[in-house]
Coordinates of C-alpha atoms and ligand atoms in Angstrom, one line a residue:
M1343 CA 0.2 0.0 0.1
S1344 CA 1.6 3.3 -1.1
A1345 CA 0.7 6.2 1.1
Q1346 CA -0.4 9.0 -1.1
P1347 CA -0.5 12.3 0.7
D1348 CA -4.2 12.5 0.8
A1349 CA -4.5 9.0 2.5
Y1350 CA -4.4 10.9 5.7
T1351 CA -6.5 13.8 4.9
E1352 CA -10.0 12.5 5.7
A1353 CA -8.9 10.6 9.0
L1354 CA -7.1 13.7 10.2
D1355 CA -10.1 15.9 9.2
R1356 CA -12.4 13.7 11.3
A1357 CA -9.8 13.8 14.3
L1358 CA -9.9 17.5 14.2
L1359 CA -13.6 17.7 14.2
H1360 CA -13.7 15.2 17.2
A1361 CA -11.0 17.0 19.1
Q1362 CA -12.9 20.4 18.7
A1363 CA -16.1 18.8 19.8
W1364 CA -14.4 17.3 22.9
L1365 CA -12.7 20.7 23.7
A1366 CA -15.9 22.5 23.2
S1367 CA -17.6 20.3 25.7
L1368 CA -15.1 20.9 28.5
P1369 CA -16.9 23.9 30.0
S1370 CA -20.4 22.4 30.2
R1371 CA -19.9 18.5 30.5
P1372 CA -20.1 16.8 33.9
V1373 CA -16.2 16.3 34.9
G1374 CA -16.7 12.6 35.6
P1375 CA -17.2 9.7 32.9
R1376 CA -20.8 8.8 32.3
V1377 CA -19.9 5.1 32.2
D1378 CA -17.5 2.8 33.8
A1379 CA -14.8 0.6 32.3
D1380 CA -16.9 -2.7 32.8
T1381 CA -19.7 -1.2 31.0
L1382 CA -17.5 -0.2 28.0
A1383 CA -15.8 -3.4 28.1
A1384 CA -19.1 -5.1 27.8
L1385 CA -19.8 -3.0 24.8
S1386 CA -16.4 -3.6 23.2
E1387 CA -16.5 -7.4 23.4
G1388 CA -15.7 -9.4 20.2
P1389 CA -12.7 -10.5 18.3
L1390 CA -10.8 -8.2 15.8
P1391 CA -13.0 -7.9 12.6
A1392 CA -11.5 -9.8 9.8
S1393 CA -11.9 -6.9 7.2
P1394 CA -10.3 -3.6 6.9
T1395 CA -12.2 -0.4 8.0
S1396 CA -11.5 2.9 6.5
P1397 CA -9.3 5.3 8.7
A1398 CA -11.9 8.1 8.8
D1399 CA -14.7 5.2 9.9
V1400 CA -12.1 4.1 12.5
I1401 CA -11.8 7.5 13.9
D1402 CA -15.5 8.2 14.0
E1403 CA -16.1 4.8 15.6
L1404 CA -13.4 5.6 18.2
A1405 CA -14.7 9.0 19.2
S1406 CA -18.1 7.8 19.6
F1407 CA -17.1 4.9 21.5
A1408 CA -14.7 6.7 23.9
E1409 CA -17.0 9.9 24.3
P1410 CA -19.2 8.7 27.4
G1411 CA -16.1 7.1 28.9
L1412 CA -13.9 10.2 28.8
M1413 CA -13.1 12.1 32.0
A1414 CA -12.9 16.1 31.6
M1415 CA -9.3 16.1 33.1
P1416 CA -8.5 19.1 31.0
S1417 CA -11.5 21.1 32.6
G1418 CA -10.7 24.1 34.6
R1419 CA -12.9 22.5 37.2
F1420 CA -10.7 19.4 37.5
F1421 CA -8.8 19.4 40.8
G1422 CA -8.2 15.7 41.2
W1423 CA -4.7 14.0 41.9
V1424 CA -2.3 16.3 40.5
I1425 CA -3.1 16.5 36.7
G1426 CA -2.5 19.4 34.4
G1427 CA -4.4 20.5 31.1
T1428 CA -3.1 21.1 27.8
L1429 CA -2.1 24.5 26.4
P1430 CA -3.3 25.2 23.0
A1431 CA 0.3 25.5 21.5
A1432 CA 1.5 22.4 23.2
L1433 CA -1.5 20.2 21.9
A1434 CA -1.2 21.4 18.5
A1435 CA 2.7 20.7 18.6
D1436 CA 2.0 17.3 20.0
W1437 CA -0.1 16.5 16.8
L1438 CA 2.9 17.8 14.7
V1439 CA 5.2 15.5 16.7
T1440 CA 3.0 12.5 15.8
A1441 CA 2.8 13.6 12.1
W1442 CA 6.6 14.1 11.9
D1443 CA 7.0 10.6 13.4
Q1444 CA 10.8 11.2 14.3
N1445 CA 12.5 8.5 16.5
A1446 CA 14.1 11.3 18.4
G1447 CA 17.1 9.6 19.9
M1448 CA 19.9 10.7 17.8
R1449 CA 21.0 14.2 17.0
F1450 CA 22.4 13.5 13.8
A1451 CA 19.4 11.6 12.4
T1452 CA 16.5 14.1 13.5
P1453 CA 18.5 17.5 14.1
A1454 CA 15.1 19.5 14.2
T1455 CA 13.7 17.7 17.2
A1456 CA 17.0 17.3 18.9
V1457 CA 17.6 21.1 18.9
L1458 CA 14.0 21.9 19.8
E1459 CA 14.3 19.6 22.9
E1460 CA 17.9 21.4 23.6
T1461 CA 16.3 24.6 23.4
A1462 CA 13.4 23.7 25.5
G1463 CA 16.0 22.3 28.0
G1464 CA 18.0 25.4 28.2
W1465 CA 14.7 27.5 28.8
L1466 CA 13.9 25.1 31.5
L1467 CA 17.3 25.4 33.4
D1468 CA 17.0 29.1 33.2
L1469 CA 13.5 29.4 34.4
L1470 CA 14.0 27.1 37.2
G1471 CA 17.2 28.5 38.1
L1472 CA 19.3 25.3 37.9
P1473 CA 22.8 25.0 36.7
L1474 CA 23.0 25.7 32.9
G1475 CA 25.4 23.0 32.2
A1476 CA 23.0 20.3 33.4
D1477 CA 21.9 17.6 31.0
V1478 CA 18.0 17.7 30.3
G1479 CA 16.1 14.5 29.3
F1480 CA 12.6 14.2 28.5
T1481 CA 11.0 11.2 30.0
T1482 CA 7.6 9.6 30.3
G1483 CA 6.8 11.3 33.5
A1484 CA 8.2 12.2 36.9
T1485 CA 8.3 8.5 37.9
M1486 CA 10.9 7.9 35.0
A1487 CA 12.5 11.4 35.7
N1488 CA 13.2 10.2 39.3
F1489 CA 14.5 6.9 38.1
V1490 CA 17.0 8.9 35.7
G1491 CA 18.3 11.0 38.8
L1492 CA 18.4 8.2 41.4
A1493 CA 20.2 5.9 38.6
A1494 CA 22.8 8.8 38.2
G1495 CA 23.0 9.1 41.8
R1496 CA 23.7 5.3 42.2
Q1497 CA 26.3 5.1 39.5
W1498 CA 28.1 8.2 41.1
I1499 CA 28.0 7.3 44.7
L1500 CA 29.3 3.8 43.8
E1501 CA 32.0 5.1 41.7
Q1502 CA 33.0 7.4 44.6
S1503 CA 33.4 4.3 46.7
G1504 CA 35.5 2.6 44.2
W1505 CA 32.9 0.2 43.1
D1506 CA 32.6 -0.6 39.4
L1507 CA 28.7 -0.9 39.0
D1508 CA 28.9 -1.6 35.2
R1509 CA 31.2 -4.5 35.6
N1510 CA 30.1 -6.0 38.9
G1511 CA 26.5 -5.1 39.3
L1512 CA 25.0 -4.6 42.8
A1513 CA 25.8 -8.0 44.2
G1514 CA 28.5 -7.6 46.8
S1515 CA 28.6 -3.9 46.4
P1516 CA 28.7 -1.4 49.3
R1517 CA 25.2 -1.0 50.7
V1518 CA 23.8 2.4 49.3
R1519 CA 21.8 4.2 52.0
V1520 CA 19.1 6.1 50.6
F1521 CA 17.2 8.9 52.6
V1522 CA 13.8 10.1 52.1
G1523 CA 11.3 12.2 53.9
A1524 CA 8.4 10.3 55.6
E1525 CA 5.9 12.1 53.0
R1526 CA 7.8 11.3 49.8
H1527 CA 5.8 10.2 46.8
D1528 CA 5.4 6.4 46.6
V1529 CA 7.0 6.3 43.2
I1530 CA 10.3 7.1 45.0
D1531 CA 10.2 3.7 46.8
L1532 CA 9.0 2.2 43.3
T1533 CA 12.1 3.6 41.4
L1534 CA 14.3 2.4 44.4
R1535 CA 13.0 -1.1 43.7
Y1536 CA 13.8 -0.7 40.0
L1537 CA 17.2 0.2 40.9
G1538 CA 17.7 -2.7 43.4
L1539 CA 18.5 -0.2 46.1
G1540 CA 15.8 -1.8 48.6
A1541 CA 13.8 0.2 51.2
P1542 CA 14.9 3.7 52.0
I1543 CA 15.8 5.1 55.3
V1544 CA 12.9 7.4 56.4
V1545 CA 13.4 10.8 57.9
D1546 CA 11.0 12.6 60.1
V1547 CA 9.0 15.5 58.8
D1548 CA 7.3 18.5 60.2
E1549 CA 3.5 19.2 60.3
E1550 CA 3.6 20.3 56.6
G1551 CA 5.3 17.1 55.5
R1552 CA 8.6 18.8 55.1
L1553 CA 11.8 16.6 55.9
R1554 CA 13.7 18.0 59.0
P1555 CA 17.3 18.6 58.3
D1556 CA 18.2 17.9 62.1
A1557 CA 16.7 14.4 61.7
L1558 CA 18.6 13.7 58.5
A1559 CA 21.6 14.8 60.1
E1560 CA 21.2 12.3 63.0
L1561 CA 20.4 9.5 60.7
M1562 CA 23.3 10.2 58.4
T1563 CA 25.8 10.4 61.2
A1564 CA 24.3 7.0 62.7
G1565 CA 25.7 5.1 59.7
D1566 CA 28.3 5.3 57.0
G1567 CA 28.9 4.4 53.4
P1568 CA 27.7 5.7 50.2
A1569 CA 24.4 7.7 50.5
I1570 CA 21.7 9.4 48.3
V1571 CA 19.3 11.8 49.9
C1572 CA 16.1 12.2 48.0
L1573 CA 14.2 15.4 48.9
Q1574 CA 10.8 16.8 47.8
A1575 CA 9.7 20.0 46.1
G1576 CA 6.0 20.0 46.5
N1577 CA 4.3 17.6 48.9
V1578 CA 1.1 16.4 47.2
H1579 CA -1.0 17.1 50.2
S1580 CA 0.3 20.4 51.7
G1581 CA 2.3 21.7 48.7
A1582 CA 5.2 22.4 50.9
S1583 CA 8.8 21.8 49.9
D1584 CA 11.7 20.4 52.0
P1585 CA 14.0 23.1 53.3
M1586 CA 16.4 22.7 50.5
G1587 CA 19.5 24.7 51.5
A1588 CA 19.8 23.2 54.9
A1589 CA 19.0 19.7 53.8
I1590 CA 21.5 19.9 50.9
D1591 CA 24.2 21.0 53.1
V1592 CA 23.7 18.2 55.5
A1593 CA 23.7 15.5 52.6
H1594 CA 26.8 17.0 50.8
R1595 CA 28.6 17.1 54.1
H1596 CA 28.3 13.4 54.3
G1597 CA 29.3 13.1 50.5
A1598 CA 25.9 12.2 49.5
W1599 CA 24.4 12.7 45.9
V1600 CA 21.1 14.8 46.3
H1601 CA 18.0 14.2 44.2
V1602 CA 14.9 16.3 44.2
D1603 CA 11.6 15.1 43.3
G1604 CA 9.8 18.2 42.2
A1605 CA 7.2 16.7 39.8
F1606 CA 4.9 19.7 40.3
G1607 CA 6.8 21.7 43.1
L1608 CA 9.9 22.5 41.2
W1609 CA 7.9 25.0 39.3
A1610 CA 7.6 27.3 42.3
A1611 CA 11.3 28.2 41.5
A1612 CA 10.1 29.6 38.1
S1613 CA 8.2 32.4 40.0
P1614 CA 9.7 35.3 41.9
S1615 CA 6.9 35.1 44.3
Y1616 CA 7.4 31.6 45.3
R1617 CA 11.1 30.9 44.5
A1618 CA 12.2 31.4 48.2
Q1619 CA 10.4 28.3 49.2
L1620 CA 13.1 26.4 47.2
A1621 CA 16.0 28.4 48.3
G1622 CA 19.2 26.5 47.8
V1623 CA 17.6 23.8 45.4
E1624 CA 20.0 24.6 42.5
S1625 CA 23.0 23.1 44.5
A1626 CA 21.4 19.6 44.5
D1627 CA 22.9 16.9 42.0
S1628 CA 19.6 15.8 40.1
W1629 CA 16.1 16.9 39.7
A1630 CA 12.9 15.6 38.4
T1631 CA 9.8 17.5 37.3
D1632 CA 6.7 17.0 35.1
A1633 CA 5.8 19.0 32.2
H1634 CA 2.4 17.3 31.8
K1635 CA 1.3 18.7 35.3
T1636 CA 2.2 22.3 35.9
L1637 CA 3.5 23.3 32.5
N1638 CA 0.1 21.6 30.9
V1639 CA 1.7 20.0 28.0
P1640 CA -0.2 16.8 26.9
Y1641 CA 0.6 13.2 28.5
D1642 CA 3.1 12.0 28.7
C1643 CA 6.1 14.2 29.4
G1644 CA 8.5 14.4 32.5
V1645 CA 11.8 16.1 32.7
A1646 CA 14.9 14.6 34.1
I1647 CA 17.8 17.0 35.0
V1648 CA 21.2 15.8 36.0
S1649 CA 24.0 18.3 36.9
R1650 CA 26.8 15.9 35.8
P1651 CA 26.3 14.9 32.3
E1652 CA 29.1 12.5 32.1
V1653 CA 27.3 10.3 34.7
V1654 CA 24.0 10.3 33.1
R1655 CA 25.4 9.4 30.0
K1656 CA 27.4 6.6 31.4
V1657 CA 24.3 5.2 32.8
F1658 CA 21.9 5.7 29.7
G1659 CA 24.4 5.8 26.8
V1660 CA 24.2 2.8 24.3
H1661 CA 27.4 2.2 22.4
T1662 CA 26.5 0.1 19.4
S1663 CA 28.0 0.7 15.8
Y1664 CA 25.0 1.4 14.2
L1665 CA 23.9 4.3 16.5
V1666 CA 26.0 7.4 15.3
A1667 CA 26.8 9.4 18.3
A1668 CA 26.9 13.2 18.6
D1669 CA 30.7 14.5 18.9
A1670 CA 32.1 15.2 22.3
T1671 CA 35.4 16.2 23.3
P1672 CA 36.8 15.1 26.7
G1673 CA 35.9 17.4 29.4
H1674 CA 33.3 19.0 27.3
P1675 CA 30.5 16.6 26.8
G1676 CA 28.7 18.7 24.4
P1677 CA 25.0 18.6 23.8
G1678 CA 24.8 14.7 23.6
D1679 CA 22.4 12.4 21.9
P1680 CA 18.8 12.4 23.4
F1681 CA 19.1 8.6 23.9
E1682 CA 21.9 9.2 26.3
K1683 CA 19.8 11.0 28.8
V1684 CA 16.8 8.8 29.2
P1685 CA 16.1 5.1 29.6
E1686 CA 14.3 4.8 26.3
L1687 CA 16.2 4.4 23.1
S1688 CA 13.4 5.0 20.6
R1689 CA 10.8 7.6 21.5
R1690 CA 8.8 10.4 20.2
A1691 CA 10.0 14.0 20.3
R1692 CA 8.1 14.6 23.6
G1693 CA 10.2 17.6 24.4
V1694 CA 8.8 19.5 21.3
P1695 CA 5.4 20.3 23.0
V1696 CA 7.5 21.7 26.1
W1697 CA 9.1 24.2 23.6
A1698 CA 5.7 24.9 22.1
A1699 CA 4.3 25.6 25.7
L1700 CA 7.3 27.8 26.8
R1701 CA 7.3 29.6 23.5
S1702 CA 3.7 30.6 23.7
L1703 CA 3.8 31.5 27.4
G1704 CA 7.2 33.4 27.2
R1705 CA 9.0 34.0 30.6
D1706 CA 6.2 36.4 31.8
G1707 CA 3.3 33.8 30.9
T1708 CA 5.1 31.1 32.7
I1709 CA 5.5 33.0 35.9
A1710 CA 1.9 34.0 35.5
L1711 CA 0.8 30.5 34.9
V1712 CA 2.5 29.3 38.1
D1713 CA 1.2 32.4 40.1
G1714 CA -2.3 31.9 38.7
L1715 CA -2.5 28.2 39.9
A1716 CA -1.3 29.2 43.4
A1717 CA -3.7 32.3 43.6
N1718 CA -6.5 29.9 42.4
A1719 CA -5.6 27.7 45.1
R1720 CA -5.6 30.4 47.8
A1721 CA -8.9 31.5 46.6
L1722 CA -10.5 28.0 46.8
A1723 CA -9.0 27.8 50.4
D1724 CA -10.5 31.1 51.3
G1725 CA -13.8 30.3 50.0
L1726 CA -13.9 27.0 51.7
L1727 CA -12.8 28.4 55.0
A1728 CA -15.9 30.9 54.8
M1729 CA -18.1 27.7 54.8
P1730 CA -19.4 26.5 58.2
G1731 CA -17.8 23.4 59.5
V1732 CA -14.9 23.4 57.1
E1733 CA -11.3 23.2 58.0
V1734 CA -8.3 23.8 55.9
L1735 CA -5.6 21.5 57.2
N1736 CA -2.5 22.8 55.6
Q1737 CA -0.9 26.2 55.1
V1738 CA -1.8 26.9 51.5
V1739 CA 1.6 27.9 50.2
F1740 CA 1.4 26.7 46.7
T1741 CA -1.3 24.8 44.5
Q1742 CA -2.4 22.2 47.1
V1743 CA -5.4 22.4 49.7
C1744 CA -6.4 19.8 52.1
V1745 CA -10.0 19.9 53.6
S1746 CA -12.0 18.4 56.3
F1747 CA -15.7 18.8 56.7
G1748 CA -15.5 17.6 60.5
S1749 CA -15.5 13.9 61.0
D1750 CA -14.0 11.5 58.4
E1751 CA -17.4 10.1 57.7
R1752 CA -18.7 13.6 56.8
T1753 CA -15.7 14.3 54.8
R1754 CA -16.2 11.1 52.8
L1755 CA -20.0 11.9 52.3
V1756 CA -19.3 15.4 51.1
T1757 CA -16.7 14.0 48.5
Q1758 CA -19.1 11.4 47.3
R1759 CA -21.5 14.1 46.7
L1760 CA -19.3 16.5 45.0
I1761 CA -18.2 13.7 42.7
A1762 CA -21.7 12.7 41.9
D1763 CA -22.8 16.5 41.3
G1764 CA -20.3 16.4 38.3
S1765 CA -19.5 20.2 38.2
A1766 CA -16.1 20.0 39.8
W1767 CA -13.6 17.1 40.6
M1768 CA -11.5 16.9 43.9
S1769 CA -9.9 13.7 45.2
G1770 CA -10.7 12.0 48.5
S1771 CA -7.5 11.3 50.4
R1772 CA -6.0 10.6 53.8
W1773 CA -3.5 12.9 55.3
H1774 CA -2.1 12.8 59.0
G1775 CA -4.7 10.3 60.0
R1776 CA -7.7 12.0 58.7
D1777 CA -10.0 11.5 55.6
I1778 CA -9.7 14.8 53.6
L1779 CA -10.9 16.3 50.3
R1780 CA -7.7 17.3 48.4
I1781 CA -7.7 20.2 45.7
S1782 CA -4.7 20.4 43.3
V1783 CA -4.9 23.4 41.1
S1784 CA -2.8 22.5 38.0
N1785 CA -4.8 23.6 35.0
W1786 CA -3.7 26.7 33.2
S1787 CA -7.5 27.5 32.0
T1788 CA -9.0 27.6 35.7
D1789 CA -10.4 31.1 36.1
A1790 CA -12.5 33.0 38.5
T1791 CA -15.8 31.4 37.3
D1792 CA -14.4 27.9 37.8
V1793 CA -13.4 28.8 41.2
A1794 CA -16.7 30.1 42.0
L1795 CA -18.7 27.3 40.4
S1796 CA -16.5 24.8 42.3
L1797 CA -17.1 26.4 45.8
A1798 CA -20.8 26.4 44.9
A1799 CA -20.7 22.8 44.1
V1800 CA -18.8 21.9 47.3
A1801 CA -21.3 24.2 49.2
R1802 CA -24.3 22.1 47.6
A1803 CA -22.6 18.8 48.5
G1804 CA -22.2 19.9 52.1
A1805 CA -25.8 21.1 52.2
A1806 CA -27.0 17.8 50.7
V1807 CA -25.0 15.8 53.4
E1808 CA -26.4 18.2 56.1
A1809 CA -30.1 17.5 54.7
D1810 CA -29.5 13.7 54.8
A1811 CA -28.3 13.8 58.3
G1812 CA -31.3 15.9 59.5
R1813 CA -33.7 13.4 57.7
Ligands
PLP2502 C1 2.9 13.1 40.1 C2 4.1 12.9 41.0 C3 5.0 11.8 40.9 C4 4.8 11.0 39.6 O1 4.8 11.6 38.4 P1 4.3 10.8 37.1 O2 4.3 11.9 36.1 O3 3.0 10.5 37.4 O4 5.2 9.7 36.7 C5 6.2 11.8 41.6 N1 6.3 12.7 42.7 C6 5.3 13.7 42.8 C7 5.5 14.7 44.0 C8 4.2 13.8 42.0 O5 3.4 14.9 42.5

């Protein structure tokens, strides 16, 4: 089958129409899906049809099948988990990336996407105030970005203790102690399992979930051997960040590699108003963040940043004859190939939507994006505090708000009512031994109307629970 240029036209036209219908439905559709996965699975039963179907018909069938089962995650009234929407430039750039279909691993083979990703990486380092010589790799998300930083840390710290990891593996190596705060994200433990590093040593945190540097110092002094300290910028419940400067000082005094999980919280560093919360973060050794959360590019896109390019390239570089590697002179690693910075060899050019998002926002727009998310979180917290019987459990320092409606039971009931109401989505969670309703403001499009409608939805849910109780 030879691909005539117009072989794509009809299907792409249909996709554009369906995409526009979806985007147009976001302001008014209920946030939750109308059917569950089991119902959809029952509808989709049956073997793969034997005969072909035209591309345009496939797209029509796909869109109408999916429509009731889609969640309005890109809605300005979606505050669940920590999930961003999509900026227009980023969405459109993502489509181009798909049409270009570049296997973006080699600088020599796909120079356009390689350079766009390098440019986006440089802009990110500048915005976040990180060392300009650091390597930036684009991963599927913060999970893999954390994996990259911790893998680089494992490599470096074992090298420092004279252990050749590449030759000997981990069996018989010195035990690497990994220190984490008690409220790190679960994926840190997951990536430590990928890396064969076992269970971390857990450091006490304060009431906002921030790691205590004095507790870290005590634990580090109690043992010895190679160490990695994994800090957090942005606690998913409180939004607070570990005290970077003090914790990094302690870690570096003990010769440790310091990695920062800043999936959404690292973006505070982009704003003059919030940067002080991360003072000292630039002296860590590696950082992970997401572009698909705060920066609002489409899934999936994380960012792995490593201060020592030679270490990350040692971990992820592949040296086969058929891959043509970018030039590098000793001591000056050069830009490097995209495949040397992330776990994947073949991948889409997922840094290009980052380029487009940043290009469309500019520096001022990026700052305004971060400030706007935090301002909306503050507005939601203030509106909730004005409701009788509502407690805000965290200091609202960034984009996260944790709320209780009194008893655990009442909080759970209000959460259920709110979800059933459908005009806004917030997640039920547990924090510090209490059931909570958690709000994460991560969508660029959330505006004052969304905030007002969402507060009204919470008030309705609260009133409904009240009415049920009085019955
Ligand atoms: C979301 C998140 C992660 C995981 O990121 P993914 O993009 O889902 O892989 C890790 N740490 C923190 C603090 C997060 O908020």
